[in-house]
């Protein structure tokens, strides 16, 4: 009997302690809400920091969050989902950090209403992993066998719809196998993008073409397959580098001849065998032969020998065109100048010849008493030596006559 009473008292005390703890949390929340800051978070300036507080949902803090908050940090929590329009009231938010959580999926329109968002950090989540439904602890074991028609396991192509002001997006360390087509549509202002440390083997050029303002692209830490699937993206990379964009190392994992090499240093023409394989399907083994790396001379049929060209073919062609135009212009100017000189010399010779045939003195002969080089002028020493004046008139030693 005494043991039952003791158990009842202990149980009652535990209930009272739990109630008091809940009351304290509620009071802290209400106290923080006076200043627009949830009690479990720290707030400074226009930043709300809720890092590593064990959040399972955003609902408890969104109701207490100041509407003028510009930065919201939520890393190292247990968040696993975002409802559609759940963050729509945070239209003034500029930076949202959701890194190191348990997001395995993003619903279409998850960020609708956040038109002012500039930076979004979703790194170190599970957006490329489909979690086993029987695992209650959200382990990282994933089911393979997804194909491209199903899209990425956790990224819907409409996930970032409405973020037209977004400047930076971090999708690194998510186990992504590919990026859905249309995922980056509408992000024309995006300048910084990271898909590093995923499981990407190839990327589609069409996915990245809407990013007209992109300047920094991080691709390191992926098992890239440098074959025909990466050919179009290779050309797009050269276009980005030509526009002074920056791309970090993109090392090939296959084929063996290119393993460990940075694809940026691989000549684009080494992918020409892809086009040839499309035109010669069914030819004996040619479609599957990879290109030989530069410097290797192969005497067997292991690879296809390609002629080396500069990395950026378009840049080389543009340089050739500009150089040709400049050289052509200079040559034309030289021909015109030479022709003009010849014509001028011929006319002057003909003019001098006609003047001499008419008995008229040339310019050099008209001033016999004038020494132009020494600047000395001879004057008569006596009146007898003064030459007689002619009636036709001579002015300062020059004959005045008409043609």
Short mmCIF file of C-alpha atoms in Angstrom, two decimals, residues 21-382:
data_model
loop_
_atom_site.label_atom_id
_atom_site.label_comp_id
_atom_site.label_asym_id
_atom_site.label_seq_id
_atom_site.Cartn_x
_atom_site.Cartn_y
_atom_site.Cartn_z
CA UNK A 21 7.98 23.43 -17.71
CA UNK A 22 5.26 23.94 -20.32
CA UNK A 23 4.10 27.05 -18.49
CA UNK A 24 7.63 28.45 -18.46
CA UNK A 25 8.00 27.84 -22.21
CA UNK A 26 4.67 29.54 -22.89
CA UNK A 27 5.65 32.51 -20.73
CA UNK A 28 9.00 32.77 -22.50
CA UNK A 29 7.25 32.65 -25.83
CA UNK A 30 4.80 35.36 -24.80
CA UNK A 31 7.62 37.47 -23.38
CA UNK A 32 9.62 37.12 -26.56
CA UNK A 33 6.60 37.90 -28.72
CA UNK A 34 6.44 41.38 -27.21
CA UNK A 35 9.68 42.15 -29.03
CA UNK A 36 8.83 40.03 -32.11
CA UNK A 37 11.29 37.28 -31.14
CA UNK A 38 10.38 33.66 -30.25
CA UNK A 39 11.60 32.70 -26.79
CA UNK A 40 13.76 29.79 -27.98
CA UNK A 41 15.57 31.98 -30.51
CA UNK A 42 18.04 34.83 -30.24
CA UNK A 43 17.33 38.08 -32.05
CA UNK A 44 19.65 40.90 -32.94
CA UNK A 45 19.21 43.73 -35.39
CA UNK A 46 16.91 42.30 -38.12
CA UNK A 47 18.16 38.73 -37.63
CA UNK A 48 16.37 35.86 -35.89
CA UNK A 49 18.65 32.94 -35.04
CA UNK A 50 16.96 29.64 -34.13
CA UNK A 51 19.96 27.38 -34.69
CA UNK A 52 20.06 23.94 -33.03
CA UNK A 53 16.98 24.35 -30.80
CA UNK A 54 15.38 21.03 -31.78
CA UNK A 55 12.53 22.43 -33.89
CA UNK A 56 10.25 19.84 -35.47
CA UNK A 57 7.99 22.40 -37.13
CA UNK A 58 8.01 26.08 -38.01
CA UNK A 59 4.52 26.69 -36.67
CA UNK A 60 5.57 27.63 -33.08
CA UNK A 61 7.94 30.38 -34.19
CA UNK A 62 6.18 31.76 -37.26
CA UNK A 63 3.33 33.10 -35.12
CA UNK A 64 5.81 35.01 -32.95
CA UNK A 65 8.22 36.11 -35.66
CA UNK A 66 8.61 39.79 -36.37
CA UNK A 67 7.27 40.62 -39.80
CA UNK A 68 10.23 42.94 -40.44
CA UNK A 69 12.83 40.18 -40.01
CA UNK A 70 15.37 40.17 -42.84
CA UNK A 71 17.42 37.11 -41.85
CA UNK A 72 16.06 33.84 -40.45
CA UNK A 73 18.56 31.13 -39.47
CA UNK A 74 17.21 27.63 -38.80
CA UNK A 75 20.18 25.25 -39.24
CA UNK A 76 20.79 22.05 -37.24
CA UNK A 77 17.15 21.40 -36.40
CA UNK A 78 14.80 18.50 -37.13
CA UNK A 79 12.66 20.20 -39.78
CA UNK A 80 11.48 17.77 -42.44
CA UNK A 81 8.78 19.50 -44.47
CA UNK A 82 7.47 22.86 -45.60
CA UNK A 83 3.80 23.33 -46.32
CA UNK A 84 2.63 25.27 -49.35
CA UNK A 85 2.40 28.99 -48.55
CA UNK A 86 3.63 28.31 -44.99
CA UNK A 87 6.19 31.11 -45.31
CA UNK A 88 4.03 33.44 -47.38
CA UNK A 89 3.85 36.06 -44.59
CA UNK A 90 7.61 36.59 -44.66
CA UNK A 91 7.62 38.75 -47.78
CA UNK A 92 10.38 41.00 -46.44
CA UNK A 93 12.77 38.13 -45.63
CA UNK A 94 16.06 38.32 -47.57
CA UNK A 95 18.05 35.36 -46.18
CA UNK A 96 16.71 31.95 -45.17
CA UNK A 97 19.03 29.27 -43.81
CA UNK A 98 17.51 25.77 -43.67
CA UNK A 99 20.78 23.84 -43.81
CA UNK A 100 21.50 20.65 -41.84
CA UNK A 101 17.88 19.64 -41.38
CA UNK A 102 15.90 16.59 -42.55
CA UNK A 103 14.15 17.92 -45.67
CA UNK A 104 13.61 15.08 -48.11
CA UNK A 105 11.08 16.86 -50.33
CA UNK A 106 9.99 20.37 -51.30
CA UNK A 107 6.42 20.84 -52.41
CA UNK A 108 5.56 23.04 -55.43
CA UNK A 109 5.27 26.64 -54.35
CA UNK A 110 6.95 26.03 -50.98
CA UNK A 111 8.43 29.55 -51.10
CA UNK A 112 5.53 31.41 -52.70
CA UNK A 113 5.03 34.84 -51.18
CA UNK A 114 8.71 35.31 -50.37
CA UNK A 115 9.31 37.67 -53.24
CA UNK A 116 12.07 39.54 -51.40
CA UNK A 117 14.27 36.49 -50.73
CA UNK A 118 17.86 36.90 -51.95
CA UNK A 119 19.72 33.94 -50.42
CA UNK A 120 18.46 30.42 -49.74
CA UNK A 121 20.59 27.76 -48.05
CA UNK A 122 19.32 24.18 -48.33
CA UNK A 123 22.66 22.42 -47.97
CA UNK A 124 23.17 19.19 -46.00
CA UNK A 125 19.61 17.89 -46.34
CA UNK A 126 18.20 14.79 -48.06
CA UNK A 127 16.57 16.26 -51.17
CA UNK A 128 18.13 13.61 -53.40
CA UNK A 129 17.27 10.70 -51.14
CA UNK A 130 13.96 8.89 -50.94
CA UNK A 131 13.64 7.76 -47.32
CA UNK A 132 12.25 4.31 -46.60
CA UNK A 133 8.73 4.75 -45.16
CA UNK A 134 9.32 2.07 -42.54
CA UNK A 135 12.22 3.92 -40.97
CA UNK A 136 10.96 6.08 -38.10
CA UNK A 137 14.32 7.73 -37.52
CA UNK A 138 14.65 9.27 -41.01
CA UNK A 139 17.79 7.32 -41.79
CA UNK A 140 19.77 8.04 -44.94
CA UNK A 141 19.04 4.66 -46.55
CA UNK A 142 17.53 5.37 -49.93
CA UNK A 143 15.80 3.33 -52.52
CA UNK A 144 17.49 3.38 -55.90
CA UNK A 145 16.02 2.79 -59.33
CA UNK A 146 14.40 6.18 -59.88
CA UNK A 147 14.41 7.25 -63.49
CA UNK A 148 14.39 10.70 -65.01
CA UNK A 149 10.69 10.61 -65.83
CA UNK A 150 9.95 10.57 -62.12
CA UNK A 151 12.21 13.54 -61.49
CA UNK A 152 14.42 14.00 -58.46
CA UNK A 153 13.28 12.31 -55.30
CA UNK A 154 12.81 15.53 -53.35
CA UNK A 155 13.00 18.47 -55.76
CA UNK A 156 9.96 19.44 -57.77
CA UNK A 157 10.58 21.71 -60.75
CA UNK A 158 8.11 24.22 -59.24
CA UNK A 159 9.82 24.29 -55.83
CA UNK A 160 11.47 27.68 -56.36
CA UNK A 161 8.60 29.35 -58.16
CA UNK A 162 8.17 33.00 -57.23
CA UNK A 163 11.78 33.60 -56.11
CA UNK A 164 12.53 35.95 -58.98
CA UNK A 165 14.88 38.09 -56.85
CA UNK A 166 16.98 35.17 -55.61
CA UNK A 167 20.72 35.79 -55.92
CA UNK A 168 22.23 32.77 -54.18
CA UNK A 169 21.10 29.12 -53.88
CA UNK A 170 22.97 26.37 -52.03
CA UNK A 171 21.94 22.78 -52.85
CA UNK A 172 25.21 21.11 -51.85
CA UNK A 173 25.44 17.85 -49.90
CA UNK A 174 21.91 16.65 -50.66
CA UNK A 175 22.64 13.37 -52.43
CA UNK A 176 21.13 14.68 -55.66
CA UNK A 177 21.25 12.29 -58.63
CA UNK A 178 20.05 14.89 -61.17
CA UNK A 179 18.28 18.24 -61.40
CA UNK A 180 14.75 18.31 -62.88
CA UNK A 181 14.30 20.25 -66.09
CA UNK A 182 12.68 23.60 -65.33
CA UNK A 183 13.94 23.69 -61.73
CA UNK A 184 15.85 26.95 -62.28
CA UNK A 185 13.35 28.62 -64.61
CA UNK A 186 12.39 32.05 -63.34
CA UNK A 187 15.70 32.58 -61.50
CA UNK A 188 17.22 34.97 -64.04
CA UNK A 189 18.90 37.03 -61.28
CA UNK A 190 20.67 34.05 -59.72
CA UNK A 191 24.39 34.84 -59.51
CA UNK A 192 25.67 32.10 -57.17
CA UNK A 193 24.76 28.41 -57.29
CA UNK A 194 26.24 25.36 -55.59
CA UNK A 195 25.43 21.72 -56.36
CA UNK A 196 28.71 20.47 -54.94
CA UNK A 197 29.15 17.21 -53.02
CA UNK A 198 26.16 15.42 -54.50
CA UNK A 199 25.91 12.29 -56.67
CA UNK A 200 25.49 14.06 -59.99
CA UNK A 201 26.99 12.27 -62.99
CA UNK A 202 25.68 14.60 -65.71
CA UNK A 203 23.81 17.88 -66.09
CA UNK A 204 21.39 19.07 -68.73
CA UNK A 205 22.27 22.28 -70.53
CA UNK A 206 18.59 23.22 -70.81
CA UNK A 207 18.33 23.38 -67.02
CA UNK A 208 21.00 26.09 -66.78
CA UNK A 209 20.26 28.20 -69.85
CA UNK A 210 17.72 30.46 -68.03
CA UNK A 211 20.50 31.61 -65.64
CA UNK A 212 21.59 34.62 -67.64
CA UNK A 213 23.14 36.38 -64.63
CA UNK A 214 25.06 33.43 -63.19
CA UNK A 215 28.66 34.24 -62.19
CA UNK A 216 29.70 31.52 -59.73
CA UNK A 217 28.96 27.80 -60.14
CA UNK A 218 30.25 25.15 -57.71
CA UNK A 219 30.35 21.58 -59.05
CA UNK A 220 33.15 19.86 -57.11
CA UNK A 221 32.65 16.58 -55.30
CA UNK A 222 30.43 14.82 -57.85
CA UNK A 223 31.20 11.62 -59.82
CA UNK A 224 31.10 13.23 -63.26
CA UNK A 225 30.91 10.95 -66.31
CA UNK A 226 32.74 12.78 -69.08
CA UNK A 227 30.97 11.13 -72.00
CA UNK A 228 28.34 12.16 -74.54
CA UNK A 229 25.79 12.97 -71.83
CA UNK A 230 27.98 15.85 -70.67
CA UNK A 231 28.83 17.23 -74.13
CA UNK A 232 26.14 19.93 -74.31
CA UNK A 233 26.81 21.06 -70.76
CA UNK A 234 30.51 21.30 -71.62
CA UNK A 235 29.66 23.77 -74.39
CA UNK A 236 27.49 25.77 -71.97
CA UNK A 237 30.38 25.87 -69.48
CA UNK A 238 32.63 27.39 -72.14
CA UNK A 239 30.00 30.03 -72.81
CA UNK A 240 29.86 30.88 -69.09
CA UNK A 241 33.65 31.08 -68.82
CA UNK A 242 33.71 33.29 -71.93
CA UNK A 243 31.41 35.68 -70.04
CA UNK A 244 33.95 35.79 -67.17
CA UNK A 245 31.94 33.35 -65.07
CA UNK A 246 33.74 31.21 -62.49
CA UNK A 247 33.42 27.42 -62.27
CA UNK A 248 35.37 25.32 -59.80
CA UNK A 249 37.05 21.99 -60.51
CA UNK A 250 34.89 19.39 -62.26
CA UNK A 251 36.90 16.18 -62.22
CA UNK A 252 35.94 13.23 -64.38
CA UNK A 253 35.37 9.80 -62.84
CA UNK A 254 34.90 7.96 -66.14
CA UNK A 255 36.10 7.04 -68.74
CA UNK A 256 39.38 5.68 -67.43
CA UNK A 257 41.52 7.76 -69.79
CA UNK A 258 40.04 10.98 -68.38
CA UNK A 259 39.70 9.92 -64.75
CA UNK A 260 40.91 12.66 -62.41
CA UNK A 261 41.12 15.29 -65.16
CA UNK A 262 39.28 18.58 -64.97
CA UNK A 263 36.74 18.71 -67.76
CA UNK A 264 37.50 22.39 -68.27
CA UNK A 265 40.88 21.38 -69.70
CA UNK A 266 39.44 18.73 -72.02
CA UNK A 267 39.16 20.06 -75.60
CA UNK A 268 35.58 20.37 -76.74
CA UNK A 269 36.34 18.59 -80.01
CA UNK A 270 37.03 15.39 -78.10
CA UNK A 271 33.25 15.10 -77.85
CA UNK A 272 32.81 15.17 -81.64
CA UNK A 273 32.70 11.39 -81.73
CA UNK A 274 29.27 11.72 -80.08
CA UNK A 275 27.92 13.38 -83.22
CA UNK A 276 29.63 10.83 -85.41
CA UNK A 277 28.15 8.00 -83.39
CA UNK A 278 24.68 9.41 -83.95
CA UNK A 279 25.25 9.45 -87.71
CA UNK A 280 26.85 6.00 -87.80
CA UNK A 281 24.70 3.94 -85.54
CA UNK A 282 25.26 0.32 -86.18
CA UNK A 283 28.85 0.68 -87.38
CA UNK A 284 31.28 -1.75 -85.82
CA UNK A 285 32.05 -0.46 -82.38
CA UNK A 286 32.68 3.16 -83.41
CA UNK A 287 29.80 4.54 -81.38
CA UNK A 288 31.19 3.27 -78.11
CA UNK A 289 34.84 4.22 -78.56
CA UNK A 290 35.91 7.16 -76.33
CA UNK A 291 38.26 9.88 -77.61
CA UNK A 292 41.99 9.57 -77.08
CA UNK A 293 43.42 12.09 -74.61
CA UNK A 294 45.89 14.70 -75.94
CA UNK A 295 49.43 13.41 -76.37
CA UNK A 296 48.46 9.77 -76.72
CA UNK A 297 49.11 8.00 -80.02
CA UNK A 298 47.03 4.86 -80.29
CA UNK A 299 47.63 2.22 -82.89
CA UNK A 300 44.60 0.11 -82.02
CA UNK A 301 40.87 0.69 -81.95
CA UNK A 302 40.55 1.57 -78.27
CA UNK A 303 39.80 5.22 -78.87
CA UNK A 304 39.24 7.80 -81.56
CA UNK A 305 42.12 10.16 -82.26
CA UNK A 306 40.94 13.77 -82.33
CA UNK A 307 42.70 16.88 -83.54
CA UNK A 308 43.40 19.40 -80.79
CA UNK A 309 41.75 22.78 -80.84
CA UNK A 310 41.53 25.58 -78.28
CA UNK A 311 39.16 24.97 -75.40
CA UNK A 312 36.82 27.71 -76.55
CA UNK A 313 36.17 27.15 -80.24
CA UNK A 314 33.82 30.11 -80.48
CA UNK A 315 36.44 32.41 -78.98
CA UNK A 316 39.07 31.18 -81.46
CA UNK A 317 36.72 31.73 -84.39
CA UNK A 318 35.92 35.23 -83.16
CA UNK A 319 39.61 36.06 -82.84
CA UNK A 320 40.26 34.83 -86.37
CA UNK A 321 37.44 36.95 -87.77
CA UNK A 322 38.63 40.10 -85.97
CA UNK A 323 42.24 39.52 -87.02
CA UNK A 324 41.15 38.96 -90.63
CA UNK A 325 39.13 42.18 -90.70
CA UNK A 326 41.98 44.22 -89.21
CA UNK A 327 44.59 42.76 -91.57
CA UNK A 328 42.32 43.25 -94.57
CA UNK A 329 41.68 46.88 -93.63
CA UNK A 330 45.41 47.57 -93.23
CA UNK A 331 46.18 45.96 -96.60
CA UNK A 332 43.52 48.00 -98.37
CA UNK A 333 44.84 51.21 -96.81
CA UNK A 334 48.38 50.35 -97.91
CA UNK A 335 47.24 49.68 -101.50
CA UNK A 336 45.30 52.96 -101.58
CA UNK A 337 48.28 54.90 -100.22
CA UNK A 338 50.67 53.34 -102.76
CA UNK A 339 48.26 54.04 -105.64
CA UNK A 340 47.82 57.64 -104.52
CA UNK A 341 51.61 58.11 -104.30
CA UNK A 342 52.15 56.73 -107.80
CA UNK A 343 49.42 58.87 -109.32
CA UNK A 344 50.69 62.00 -107.56
CA UNK A 345 54.30 61.39 -108.70
CA UNK A 346 53.15 60.82 -112.29
CA UNK A 347 51.11 64.02 -112.34
CA UNK A 348 53.94 66.08 -110.88
CA UNK A 349 56.43 64.66 -113.41
CA UNK A 350 54.07 65.44 -116.28
CA UNK A 351 53.51 68.97 -114.96
CA UNK A 352 57.24 69.67 -114.64
CA UNK A 353 57.83 68.34 -118.15
CA UNK A 354 55.19 70.65 -119.64
CA UNK A 355 56.58 73.63 -117.79
CA UNK A 356 60.07 72.94 -119.12
CA UNK A 357 58.85 72.42 -122.70
CA UNK A 358 57.24 75.89 -122.64
CA UNK A 359 60.51 77.50 -121.62
CA UNK A 360 59.24 78.51 -118.26
CA UNK A 361 61.70 78.18 -115.38
CA UNK A 362 61.04 75.70 -112.65
CA UNK A 363 60.73 76.70 -109.01
CA UNK A 364 64.35 75.80 -108.30
CA UNK A 365 65.64 77.76 -111.32
CA UNK A 366 63.62 80.93 -110.80
CA UNK A 367 65.69 82.17 -107.88
CA UNK A 368 69.22 81.86 -109.24
CA UNK A 369 70.60 84.40 -106.83
CA UNK A 370 68.88 82.88 -103.81
CA UNK A 371 70.58 80.14 -101.81
CA UNK A 372 67.75 78.38 -99.89
CA UNK A 373 70.01 76.00 -98.03
CA UNK A 374 72.45 78.57 -96.61
CA UNK A 375 69.95 81.35 -96.33
CA UNK A 376 72.38 83.74 -98.05
CA UNK A 377 71.22 86.17 -100.78
CA UNK A 378 73.80 87.59 -103.20
CA UNK A 379 73.52 91.30 -103.92
CA UNK A 380 75.17 93.22 -106.80
CA UNK A 381 78.52 94.87 -105.89
CA UNK A 382 78.17 97.72 -108.39
#
